[in-house]
Coordinates of C-alpha atoms in Angstrom, one line a residue:
G1 CA 40.4 -115.7 202.8
K2 CA 39.0 -112.0 200.1
E3 CA 40.0 -108.6 200.4
I4 CA 36.8 -107.4 200.3
T5 CA 35.2 -103.4 200.2
I6 CA 32.6 -102.4 202.9
S7 CA 31.1 -98.8 202.5
G8 CA 28.7 -97.6 204.8
K9 CA 28.1 -95.2 208.3
I10 CA 30.4 -97.0 211.3
G11 CA 29.3 -97.6 214.2
Y12 CA 31.0 -99.4 218.0
F13 CA 29.3 -102.6 219.8
R14 CA 30.5 -104.3 222.5
N15 CA 34.0 -103.2 222.5
K16 CA 34.1 -104.3 218.5
Y17 CA 33.6 -101.4 214.9
Q18 CA 30.5 -102.7 212.7
L19 CA 29.2 -102.2 209.9
T20 CA 24.9 -102.4 209.9
N21 CA 23.0 -103.0 206.2
P22 CA 26.5 -101.9 204.6
K23 CA 25.3 -99.8 201.3
Y24 CA 28.1 -101.5 199.5
I25 CA 30.0 -105.4 200.0
S26 CA 32.4 -105.8 196.5
E27 CA 35.5 -107.6 195.6
D28 CA 35.9 -105.0 193.7
S29 CA 39.0 -102.4 195.6
S30 CA 39.5 -100.0 193.2
L31 CA 35.5 -98.8 195.1
I32 CA 38.0 -97.8 198.2
K33 CA 38.9 -94.9 196.0
Q34 CA 35.6 -93.9 194.5
K35 CA 32.9 -91.5 195.9
H36 CA 29.1 -92.2 196.6
N37 CA 26.5 -89.6 196.9
T38 CA 24.3 -89.9 200.0
Y39 CA 20.6 -88.8 199.7
S40 CA 17.7 -88.7 202.0
L41 CA 16.2 -92.0 200.4
T42 CA 12.1 -93.1 199.7
E43 CA 12.1 -96.4 202.1
G44 CA 12.2 -99.4 199.5
I45 CA 14.7 -97.2 197.5
S46 CA 18.6 -98.0 198.0
E47 CA 21.5 -95.8 197.8
K48 CA 22.9 -98.2 194.7
L49 CA 19.5 -97.7 192.5
Y50 CA 19.0 -93.9 193.7
N51 CA 22.5 -92.9 192.4
R52 CA 22.2 -95.5 188.7
I53 CA 18.7 -93.6 188.7
I54 CA 19.9 -90.0 189.3
N55 CA 23.4 -90.5 187.2
Q56 CA 20.7 -91.5 184.6
I57 CA 18.8 -88.8 184.6
I58 CA 22.3 -86.6 184.9
D59 CA 22.9 -88.1 181.0
K60 CA 20.0 -86.9 179.5
L61 CA 19.4 -83.5 180.9
P62 CA 17.6 -81.5 178.4
I63 CA 20.2 -78.6 177.4
L64 CA 17.8 -75.4 178.2
N65 CA 17.7 -72.0 176.6
E66 CA 20.2 -69.2 178.5
W67 CA 17.6 -66.8 180.2
H68 CA 20.4 -64.3 181.5
S69 CA 22.0 -61.6 180.5
K70 CA 25.6 -61.7 179.9
E71 CA 26.2 -59.2 182.6
I72 CA 24.3 -61.5 185.5
L73 CA 26.1 -65.0 183.6
N74 CA 29.7 -63.1 183.9
K75 CA 29.4 -63.6 187.3
F76 CA 28.9 -66.6 187.6
D77 CA 32.0 -67.3 184.6
N78 CA 29.0 -67.7 182.2
I79 CA 28.9 -71.3 183.4
N80 CA 25.1 -72.9 182.3
W81 CA 22.2 -74.4 184.4
N82 CA 23.4 -77.7 182.5
D83 CA 27.1 -77.8 183.8
S84 CA 25.9 -76.7 187.0
I85 CA 23.6 -79.5 187.8
K86 CA 26.1 -81.9 187.0
K87 CA 28.6 -79.8 189.0
L88 CA 26.4 -80.3 192.0
H89 CA 25.4 -84.0 192.2
D90 CA 29.4 -84.5 191.8
P91 CA 30.3 -86.2 195.4
E92 CA 33.4 -84.6 194.8
N93 CA 32.0 -81.2 195.2
I94 CA 29.9 -81.8 198.4
G95 CA 30.1 -78.6 200.8
N96 CA 31.7 -76.4 197.9
Y97 CA 29.1 -73.6 198.3
K98 CA 31.8 -70.7 197.2
K99 CA 31.8 -71.9 193.6
N100 CA 30.2 -70.9 190.4
F101 CA 28.2 -74.0 190.1
Y102 CA 26.6 -73.8 193.7
Q103 CA 25.7 -69.7 193.1
R104 CA 24.7 -70.0 190.0
L105 CA 21.9 -71.9 190.8
A106 CA 21.3 -70.3 194.4
Y107 CA 20.9 -67.2 191.8
D108 CA 18.6 -68.7 189.9
E109 CA 16.1 -69.9 193.4
I110 CA 16.5 -67.3 194.8
F111 CA 15.2 -64.9 191.4
S112 CA 12.5 -67.0 190.2
T113 CA 10.7 -65.8 194.2
F114 CA 11.7 -62.0 192.5
L115 CA 10.1 -63.0 189.7
V116 CA 7.3 -64.2 190.6
N117 CA 6.9 -61.7 193.7
S118 CA 7.4 -59.3 190.8
E119 CA 5.1 -60.5 188.4
I120 CA 2.1 -60.2 191.3
R121 CA 3.0 -56.5 192.0
T122 CA 2.6 -56.2 188.3
K123 CA -0.8 -57.6 187.7
I124 CA -2.0 -56.1 190.5
K125 CA -0.8 -52.5 189.3
K126 CA -2.6 -53.5 186.4
I127 CA -5.8 -53.0 188.7
K128 CA -7.5 -50.1 187.8
K129 CA -9.6 -48.6 190.8
K130 CA -11.9 -45.7 191.8
N131 CA -9.2 -43.4 193.4
K132 CA -10.1 -42.4 196.8
I133 CA -10.6 -38.4 197.5
F134 CA -10.1 -36.7 201.2
Y135 CA -9.0 -34.0 202.8
E136 CA -6.1 -34.3 205.0
K137 CA -7.7 -31.5 207.6
N138 CA -10.4 -34.4 208.6
Q139 CA -7.3 -36.8 209.4
N140 CA -6.0 -33.8 211.1
L141 CA -8.3 -33.3 213.7
I142 CA -8.7 -37.0 214.5
I143 CA -4.6 -36.7 215.1
N144 CA -4.7 -33.2 217.3
K145 CA -7.1 -35.3 219.6
L146 CA -4.4 -38.2 220.3
N147 CA -2.7 -37.7 224.0
F148 CA 0.9 -37.9 221.6
S149 CA 2.6 -36.7 218.6
L150 CA 3.3 -38.8 215.6
T151 CA 6.6 -39.6 215.4
K152 CA 8.7 -39.2 212.2
D153 CA 8.1 -43.1 210.6
Q154 CA 4.4 -42.7 211.3
K155 CA 3.8 -39.6 209.1
K156 CA 6.6 -40.8 206.9
T157 CA 3.8 -44.0 206.3
L158 CA 1.0 -42.9 206.4
D159 CA 1.5 -40.2 203.8
E160 CA 2.9 -43.6 202.1
I161 CA -0.8 -45.5 202.6
N162 CA -2.2 -42.2 201.4
K163 CA -0.9 -41.8 198.7
D164 CA -2.2 -45.7 197.6
L165 CA -5.6 -44.7 198.4
C166 CA -5.7 -41.4 195.9
S167 CA -4.0 -43.4 193.1
S168 CA -5.5 -45.3 190.9
K169 CA -4.0 -47.8 191.0
K170 CA -4.8 -50.7 193.6
M171 CA -3.0 -50.8 197.0
F172 CA -1.3 -53.9 197.8
R173 CA 1.4 -53.2 200.7
L174 CA 3.0 -54.2 204.1
L175 CA 3.3 -51.8 207.7
Q176 CA 5.9 -53.5 208.7
G177 CA 7.0 -52.0 212.6
D178 CA 9.1 -52.8 215.4
V179 CA 6.6 -54.1 218.6
G180 CA 5.3 -51.4 220.7
S181 CA 6.2 -48.5 217.3
G182 CA 2.3 -47.4 216.6
K183 CA 0.9 -49.1 213.7
T184 CA -2.3 -49.4 214.3
I185 CA -2.7 -46.1 214.5
V186 CA -1.6 -45.1 210.8
A187 CA -4.0 -48.4 209.6
L188 CA -6.7 -46.3 212.0
L189 CA -6.4 -43.5 210.0
A190 CA -6.1 -44.6 206.7
A191 CA -8.8 -46.5 207.3
F192 CA -10.7 -43.0 208.6
N193 CA -9.6 -41.5 204.9
T194 CA -10.8 -44.6 202.6
I195 CA -14.4 -44.0 204.6
K196 CA -14.7 -40.8 204.2
S197 CA -14.5 -41.3 200.8
G198 CA -17.1 -43.0 200.6
F199 CA -15.9 -46.5 201.3
Q200 CA -16.4 -50.0 203.6
V201 CA -13.2 -51.3 206.1
A202 CA -13.0 -53.8 207.0
V203 CA -9.7 -55.4 209.5
M204 CA -9.2 -58.4 210.1
A205 CA -6.7 -59.3 213.4
P206 CA -5.5 -63.2 214.1
T207 CA -7.8 -62.7 217.8
E208 CA -10.9 -61.7 218.9
I209 CA -9.1 -60.1 222.4
L210 CA -7.0 -57.9 219.9
A211 CA -9.8 -57.7 217.2
R212 CA -11.9 -55.5 219.8
Q213 CA -9.0 -53.9 221.1
H214 CA -8.8 -51.9 217.7
Y215 CA -12.4 -51.6 217.8
N216 CA -12.6 -49.9 221.2
L217 CA -9.6 -47.7 220.0
A218 CA -11.6 -47.1 216.7
K219 CA -14.6 -45.9 218.9
E220 CA -12.7 -43.7 220.9
I221 CA -11.1 -41.7 218.1
F222 CA -13.4 -41.2 215.4
P223 CA -17.0 -39.0 215.6
R224 CA -19.2 -40.4 217.5
K225 CA -21.5 -40.7 214.1
L226 CA -19.2 -43.2 211.6
K227 CA -20.6 -46.7 211.9
I228 CA -18.3 -48.9 213.6
Q229 CA -19.1 -52.7 214.6
L230 CA -16.8 -55.7 215.7
I231 CA -18.0 -58.8 214.6
S232 CA -17.6 -62.0 217.4
G233 CA -17.8 -66.0 218.1
K234 CA -20.1 -64.8 220.8
S235 CA -22.3 -63.2 219.0
D236 CA -25.8 -64.2 218.7
Y237 CA -27.5 -65.6 215.6
R238 CA -29.6 -63.2 215.4
S239 CA -27.1 -60.2 215.6
K240 CA -24.2 -61.9 213.0
K241 CA -27.2 -61.4 210.8
E242 CA -27.7 -59.0 211.2
I243 CA -24.5 -57.3 211.3
L244 CA -24.1 -58.5 207.4
N245 CA -27.7 -57.5 206.1
K246 CA -26.4 -53.9 207.7
L247 CA -22.3 -54.8 205.6
T248 CA -24.8 -56.0 201.8
T249 CA -26.4 -52.4 202.7
N250 CA -24.2 -50.5 203.3
K251 CA -24.7 -49.4 207.4
I252 CA -21.6 -50.1 208.9
D253 CA -18.5 -48.2 207.5
I254 CA -15.8 -50.1 209.7
I255 CA -16.2 -54.0 211.1
F256 CA -13.7 -55.2 213.0
G257 CA -13.5 -59.0 213.9
T258 CA -10.9 -62.7 213.1
H259 CA -11.0 -64.5 209.7
A260 CA -14.5 -64.9 209.8
I261 CA -14.9 -61.5 208.5
F262 CA -13.7 -62.5 205.3
Q263 CA -16.0 -65.9 204.6
K264 CA -17.1 -66.6 201.6
K265 CA -21.2 -65.5 203.1
V266 CA -20.1 -61.7 204.2
I267 CA -20.9 -59.3 201.4
Y268 CA -19.9 -55.7 201.5
K269 CA -22.2 -53.1 199.7
N270 CA -18.4 -51.2 198.6
L271 CA -15.3 -52.7 200.7
G272 CA -12.6 -50.3 199.7
L273 CA -9.6 -51.2 202.6
I274 CA -8.9 -54.8 204.0
I275 CA -6.6 -53.7 206.5
I276 CA -5.5 -58.0 208.2
D277 CA -3.0 -57.3 211.5
E278 CA -0.6 -59.8 212.6
Q279 CA -0.3 -61.8 209.3
H280 CA 3.5 -63.7 208.9
K281 CA 1.8 -66.4 208.5
F282 CA 0.2 -65.7 205.0
G283 CA 1.7 -67.3 202.6
V284 CA 2.0 -65.1 198.9
N285 CA -0.6 -67.5 197.4
Q286 CA -2.8 -66.7 200.7
R287 CA -2.4 -62.8 200.2
K288 CA -3.3 -63.0 196.2
R289 CA -6.8 -64.1 196.6
L290 CA -7.7 -61.7 199.5
S291 CA -6.4 -59.3 197.1
D292 CA -8.8 -60.8 194.7
K293 CA -11.7 -61.3 196.9
G294 CA -11.9 -56.8 197.9
G295 CA -12.5 -56.8 193.9
N296 CA -10.7 -53.7 192.1
N297 CA -11.1 -51.2 193.9
C298 CA -10.6 -51.9 197.5
D299 CA -6.6 -51.9 198.8
V300 CA -5.7 -54.0 200.6
L301 CA -2.8 -53.3 203.7
L302 CA -0.6 -56.0 205.9
M303 CA 0.3 -54.8 209.3
T304 CA 3.6 -57.5 210.8
A305 CA 5.4 -56.6 214.8
T306 CA 7.5 -59.0 213.5
P307 CA 10.6 -57.5 212.2
I308 CA 12.8 -59.2 209.9
P309 CA 15.8 -58.6 208.1
R310 CA 16.0 -57.2 204.5
T311 CA 16.6 -59.8 202.4
L312 CA 13.7 -61.7 203.6
T313 CA 11.1 -58.5 203.4
M314 CA 12.7 -58.7 200.1
T315 CA 11.4 -62.6 199.8
M316 CA 8.8 -63.2 201.7
Y317 CA 7.4 -59.9 201.1
G318 CA 8.7 -58.8 197.7
D319 CA 4.8 -59.2 195.9
M320 CA 4.0 -56.1 198.0
D321 CA 5.3 -52.8 198.9
L322 CA 6.8 -52.0 201.9
S323 CA 6.8 -49.0 204.4
I324 CA 8.8 -49.5 207.5
I325 CA 8.4 -47.5 211.6
A326 CA 11.3 -48.3 212.7
E327 CA 11.1 -45.7 215.3
K328 CA 9.9 -45.7 218.9
P329 CA 7.4 -43.5 220.2
K330 CA 9.1 -41.2 222.5
Q331 CA 6.9 -41.5 225.1
R332 CA 7.9 -45.4 225.4
K333 CA 10.4 -45.7 227.6
P334 CA 12.8 -49.1 227.0
I335 CA 12.4 -52.3 228.7
K336 CA 15.3 -53.2 231.2
T337 CA 16.0 -56.7 230.8
Y338 CA 18.1 -58.7 232.9
S339 CA 19.3 -62.1 233.2
K340 CA 18.8 -64.1 236.3
L341 CA 20.0 -68.2 237.2
E342 CA 16.8 -70.1 238.0
S343 CA 18.5 -71.0 241.0
K344 CA 18.0 -67.4 242.3
I345 CA 13.9 -67.8 241.7
E346 CA 13.9 -66.3 245.8
D347 CA 15.4 -63.0 244.9
I348 CA 12.4 -62.7 241.3
I349 CA 9.6 -63.5 244.3
M350 CA 10.5 -61.1 246.2
F351 CA 10.3 -58.2 243.5
V352 CA 7.4 -59.3 242.4
K353 CA 5.5 -59.0 245.4
K354 CA 7.7 -55.1 245.4
E355 CA 5.7 -54.4 241.8
I356 CA 2.3 -56.4 242.7
K357 CA 2.7 -54.3 246.1
A358 CA 3.2 -51.1 243.5
G359 CA -0.2 -52.1 241.8
N360 CA 1.8 -54.1 238.6
Q361 CA 1.0 -57.0 237.4
I362 CA 3.3 -60.2 236.1
F363 CA 2.8 -62.0 233.0
W364 CA 5.1 -65.5 234.0
V365 CA 6.4 -66.9 230.3
C366 CA 7.3 -70.8 230.3
P367 CA 8.1 -73.1 227.5
L368 CA 5.9 -75.8 228.0
I369 CA 2.3 -76.8 229.5
E370 CA 2.7 -79.9 231.4
E371 CA 6.2 -81.4 233.0
S372 CA 7.3 -83.9 230.0
K373 CA 10.2 -86.2 230.7
K374 CA 12.0 -85.1 228.1
L375 CA 12.0 -81.5 228.6
D376 CA 13.8 -80.1 230.9
H377 CA 12.2 -77.1 230.5
S378 CA 9.6 -75.5 233.3
S379 CA 6.0 -76.4 233.4
A380 CA 4.1 -73.2 233.0
V381 CA 1.1 -75.9 234.9
K382 CA 4.3 -76.3 237.7
K383 CA 4.5 -72.5 238.2
F384 CA 0.9 -72.3 238.1
E385 CA 0.8 -74.7 241.4
Y386 CA 4.1 -72.7 242.6
L387 CA 2.8 -69.6 242.5
K388 CA -0.5 -69.6 243.5
K389 CA 0.2 -71.0 246.8
L390 CA 3.1 -67.8 247.9
F391 CA -0.1 -65.7 246.1
P392 CA -2.8 -66.5 246.9
N393 CA -6.1 -65.4 244.6
Q394 CA -3.7 -63.7 242.7
V395 CA -2.5 -66.3 239.8
S396 CA -4.3 -67.2 236.6
L397 CA -3.1 -69.9 233.8
L398 CA -2.9 -69.9 230.4
H399 CA -1.7 -72.4 227.6
G400 CA -2.8 -73.5 224.4
K401 CA -5.0 -76.2 225.6
T402 CA -6.9 -73.1 227.2
D403 CA -10.1 -73.1 224.9
V404 CA -11.1 -70.4 222.2
E405 CA -13.4 -69.1 225.2
E406 CA -12.2 -69.2 228.1
K407 CA -9.1 -67.7 227.0
E408 CA -10.6 -64.7 226.4
K409 CA -12.5 -64.7 229.5
I410 CA -8.8 -65.3 231.6
L411 CA -7.0 -61.8 228.8
N412 CA -10.3 -59.6 229.9
K413 CA -10.2 -60.1 233.5
F414 CA -6.3 -59.6 233.7
L415 CA -7.0 -56.8 231.6
N416 CA -9.0 -55.4 233.9
N417 CA -6.9 -55.6 236.5
E418 CA -9.2 -59.0 238.3
F419 CA -5.7 -61.0 239.1
K420 CA -1.6 -60.2 239.5
I421 CA 0.0 -63.1 238.0
L422 CA -0.6 -64.3 234.8
V423 CA 1.4 -67.5 233.7
S424 CA 1.3 -68.8 230.5
T425 CA 3.3 -70.4 227.3
T426 CA 4.7 -67.9 224.1
I427 CA 1.1 -67.8 223.0
I428 CA 0.7 -64.7 224.8
E429 CA 2.8 -62.6 222.0
V430 CA 0.2 -60.6 219.6
G431 CA 0.8 -57.3 220.2
I432 CA -2.5 -57.0 222.6
D433 CA -2.2 -54.0 225.2
F434 CA -2.2 -54.6 228.6
P435 CA -0.6 -51.4 230.0
N436 CA -0.8 -52.0 233.7
A437 CA 1.6 -54.7 233.0
N438 CA 4.8 -53.8 233.2
V439 CA 6.9 -57.0 234.2
I440 CA 7.5 -60.4 232.6
I441 CA 9.4 -63.0 233.5
I442 CA 10.4 -65.5 231.0
E443 CA 11.5 -68.7 232.0
N444 CA 14.2 -71.5 229.8
A445 CA 15.1 -68.2 228.2
N446 CA 17.6 -69.9 226.2
K447 CA 15.3 -72.4 224.9
F448 CA 14.3 -69.4 222.6
G449 CA 15.2 -67.5 219.6
L450 CA 15.5 -64.0 220.3
S451 CA 12.9 -62.5 217.3
Q452 CA 10.6 -64.1 219.8
L453 CA 12.1 -62.8 222.9
H454 CA 11.8 -59.2 222.1
Q455 CA 8.1 -60.5 220.7
L456 CA 7.3 -61.6 224.1
R457 CA 9.5 -58.3 226.1
G458 CA 7.3 -56.3 223.9
R459 CA 3.8 -57.3 226.1
V460 CA 4.7 -55.1 228.7
G461 CA 6.4 -51.8 228.2
R462 CA 2.9 -50.0 227.0
G463 CA 2.0 -48.1 229.7
D464 CA 4.4 -45.2 231.1
K465 CA 6.0 -47.5 233.8
D466 CA 8.8 -48.7 234.4
S467 CA 9.0 -51.8 232.3
T468 CA 11.6 -54.8 233.8
C469 CA 12.4 -58.1 231.2
I470 CA 13.5 -61.0 233.3
L471 CA 15.5 -63.7 231.7
M472 CA 16.0 -66.7 233.4
F473 CA 18.2 -69.7 232.7
K474 CA 19.8 -72.5 234.4
S475 CA 24.3 -72.3 234.8
N476 CA 24.7 -74.7 231.9
L477 CA 24.6 -71.9 228.7
S478 CA 25.9 -72.8 225.7
E479 CA 27.9 -69.7 224.2
N480 CA 25.1 -69.2 221.8
A481 CA 22.9 -69.4 224.6
K482 CA 24.7 -66.1 226.1
K483 CA 25.4 -64.9 222.8
R484 CA 21.4 -64.3 222.6
I485 CA 20.4 -63.1 226.1
N486 CA 23.6 -60.5 225.5
I487 CA 22.3 -59.1 222.9
L488 CA 18.5 -58.8 223.3
K489 CA 19.6 -56.8 227.0
D490 CA 21.9 -53.8 225.3
S491 CA 19.6 -53.0 222.4
N492 CA 15.8 -52.8 222.4
D493 CA 15.6 -52.2 218.4
G494 CA 14.1 -55.3 217.0
F495 CA 15.5 -55.0 213.2
Y496 CA 19.2 -55.7 214.5
I497 CA 17.6 -58.0 216.5
S498 CA 16.5 -60.3 213.4
E499 CA 19.1 -60.2 212.1
E500 CA 21.3 -60.8 214.7
D501 CA 19.4 -64.4 215.6
M502 CA 19.5 -64.8 211.8
K503 CA 23.5 -64.7 212.0
I504 CA 23.5 -67.3 215.3
R505 CA 20.2 -69.6 214.3
G506 CA 20.0 -69.5 210.6
F507 CA 16.8 -69.0 208.8
G508 CA 14.9 -71.3 209.0
D509 CA 13.6 -71.3 212.8
I510 CA 13.2 -67.5 213.0
L511 CA 9.2 -66.6 213.9
G512 CA 6.5 -67.5 211.0
F513 CA 9.3 -69.0 208.3
K514 CA 7.9 -72.3 208.2
Q515 CA 4.3 -71.3 208.0
S516 CA 5.9 -68.3 205.2
G517 CA 6.8 -70.7 202.3
I518 CA 10.6 -69.9 202.2
K519 CA 11.4 -72.8 203.8
N520 CA 10.8 -73.8 200.0
F521 CA 14.7 -72.2 198.9
K522 CA 17.1 -75.4 199.0
L523 CA 19.8 -74.4 197.3
A524 CA 19.9 -70.7 198.7
D525 CA 20.3 -68.9 202.3
P526 CA 19.5 -65.5 203.6
I527 CA 22.8 -64.6 205.9
H528 CA 25.0 -66.8 203.4
N529 CA 23.4 -65.2 199.9
K530 CA 22.6 -62.1 200.6
D531 CA 25.3 -60.5 197.7
L532 CA 22.7 -62.7 195.2
F533 CA 19.3 -61.3 197.6
L534 CA 21.1 -57.8 196.3
L535 CA 22.0 -58.5 192.5
A536 CA 18.9 -60.5 192.3
E537 CA 17.1 -57.4 193.7
K538 CA 18.8 -54.9 191.2
E539 CA 18.5 -57.1 188.2
M540 CA 15.1 -57.5 189.0
R541 CA 14.5 -53.4 189.0
R542 CA 16.1 -53.1 185.6
I543 CA 13.7 -56.1 184.2
E544 CA 10.8 -53.8 185.0
Q545 CA 11.9 -50.7 184.8
S546 CA 13.4 -51.7 181.1
N547 CA 9.6 -53.1 181.0
E548 CA 11.6 -56.4 179.1
D549 CA 9.9 -60.0 177.7
I550 CA 10.0 -61.8 180.7
S551 CA 8.7 -64.8 178.8
K552 CA 11.9 -66.1 178.3
F553 CA 12.2 -67.2 182.0
K554 CA 9.3 -69.4 182.0
P555 CA 11.8 -73.0 182.0
L556 CA 13.4 -70.7 185.8
I557 CA 10.1 -70.7 187.0
K558 CA 9.0 -74.4 186.3
L559 CA 12.5 -75.9 187.3
Y560 CA 11.3 -74.3 190.7
D561 CA 8.1 -75.4 191.0
R562 CA 6.7 -71.1 190.8
A563 CA 4.7 -71.8 187.6
D564 CA 1.4 -72.4 190.5
I565 CA 1.1 -69.5 191.7
I566 CA 1.4 -67.6 188.8
N567 CA -0.1 -70.1 186.2
D568 CA -1.1 -67.4 183.2
I569 CA 2.3 -65.7 183.1
A570 CA 3.4 -64.2 180.0

């Protein structure tokens, strides 16, 4: 007959409400009026115990000296760090993201990242290097040989890179460009200028086929007397050893390859420039180590075709200088994008037949390798079997389980037009040029993010023919999925698409972020806190220009676990 208070998650079982494993059972009726924090718990610790521990910690929080200026604190109603933490853990404040305590802590988190990036930039800029000396007329001889003109953006970014190469400060730069904007030619011209200054160049790509593609382009546009090499997984032991010897004795000007070209045993005689293509998965630590490996005289240029919103560029690549190629070459035709119901597959097959008759090739992308009972997506294997019957000897299959050698063979055969349809999972994303492929069909398009769809679409439209992207979907599309598909149909601009993608999906899902370390953010959000990112950028610039001592920020850097990146920060 007692009146008790029970707290827990309410479920429903056999027409009755029930609480399984309640968190609190008490005869104290005053508990009804209390709110308790819910935390993600480690096994073996109860909610009650965890709340007790947290309350003890909050009671004993140290009073830390303020690290921000009066102007910055003013923006957050002068609330200090200690009070902000207390308010954050008050159950009454759950969800109060606009309040001064939350904004203050989110700003702290953003600013700690900017501090680390600034410190890395400053350290790299302090390195005195031998400046490269070259003549633009040599570069122009190559530009004039090209069968296209450089765009304004290509010229601008080439000038920025050349200025870095000729300065006595080490270059640490990101070249960011939309799919098909012509980054590779800019990077190769920078490589040519470096070679003309008497240095070696190393170009690393994520896959062997992409490395080979860059190698072939270099052989085509560079003078014959340049010593160009490709190190490949297929190279036998003897030829690899020969290449390594030539690198050590300066008998190779430029080498292309995958990550193998940066292994410990690879020693360069006089490395002057490292170019890394499509490494958006490189974190801050890896980039720093790479920069150190090249030695003082070696400049570093990273390239990515993943346009990301500005707030994220500031955070992910804030340790680097940035060059952006936004415009597409004039000869690039926009890719026509259509959406089609899955039930209308007969129409798509008719269209494919017509394209094959015209001598064109087709990518057919599916989200899964094999049929899954849980997920109602199309499987690449099943689609391959279906298309093989309709187009005998014209279809091949590529997926994550295909071994590296087999994958290279299939892609080379497709490149040489030995079959017409390549059924694939998303592994065809990265920048390979297939000039003869001008149609891409993407099944279950609503299951992909916008940025990823844009990257996939960029696999076509590389030649001079009109190109088409067909987004297939089931009829039961959510409002967000419809919105995403319409954005893609209306625009070919990767930077606009990535901004819209982030607004719809949130920043955690955008391509490559899981590897980038940006998920370290616990409070800040590049969408909702865009103003805080811009404020942090402005404040960081002020501190850099006034040469302000940053040792007062040491506690902040430690609080946000950034200290391991720059252990020896002043």
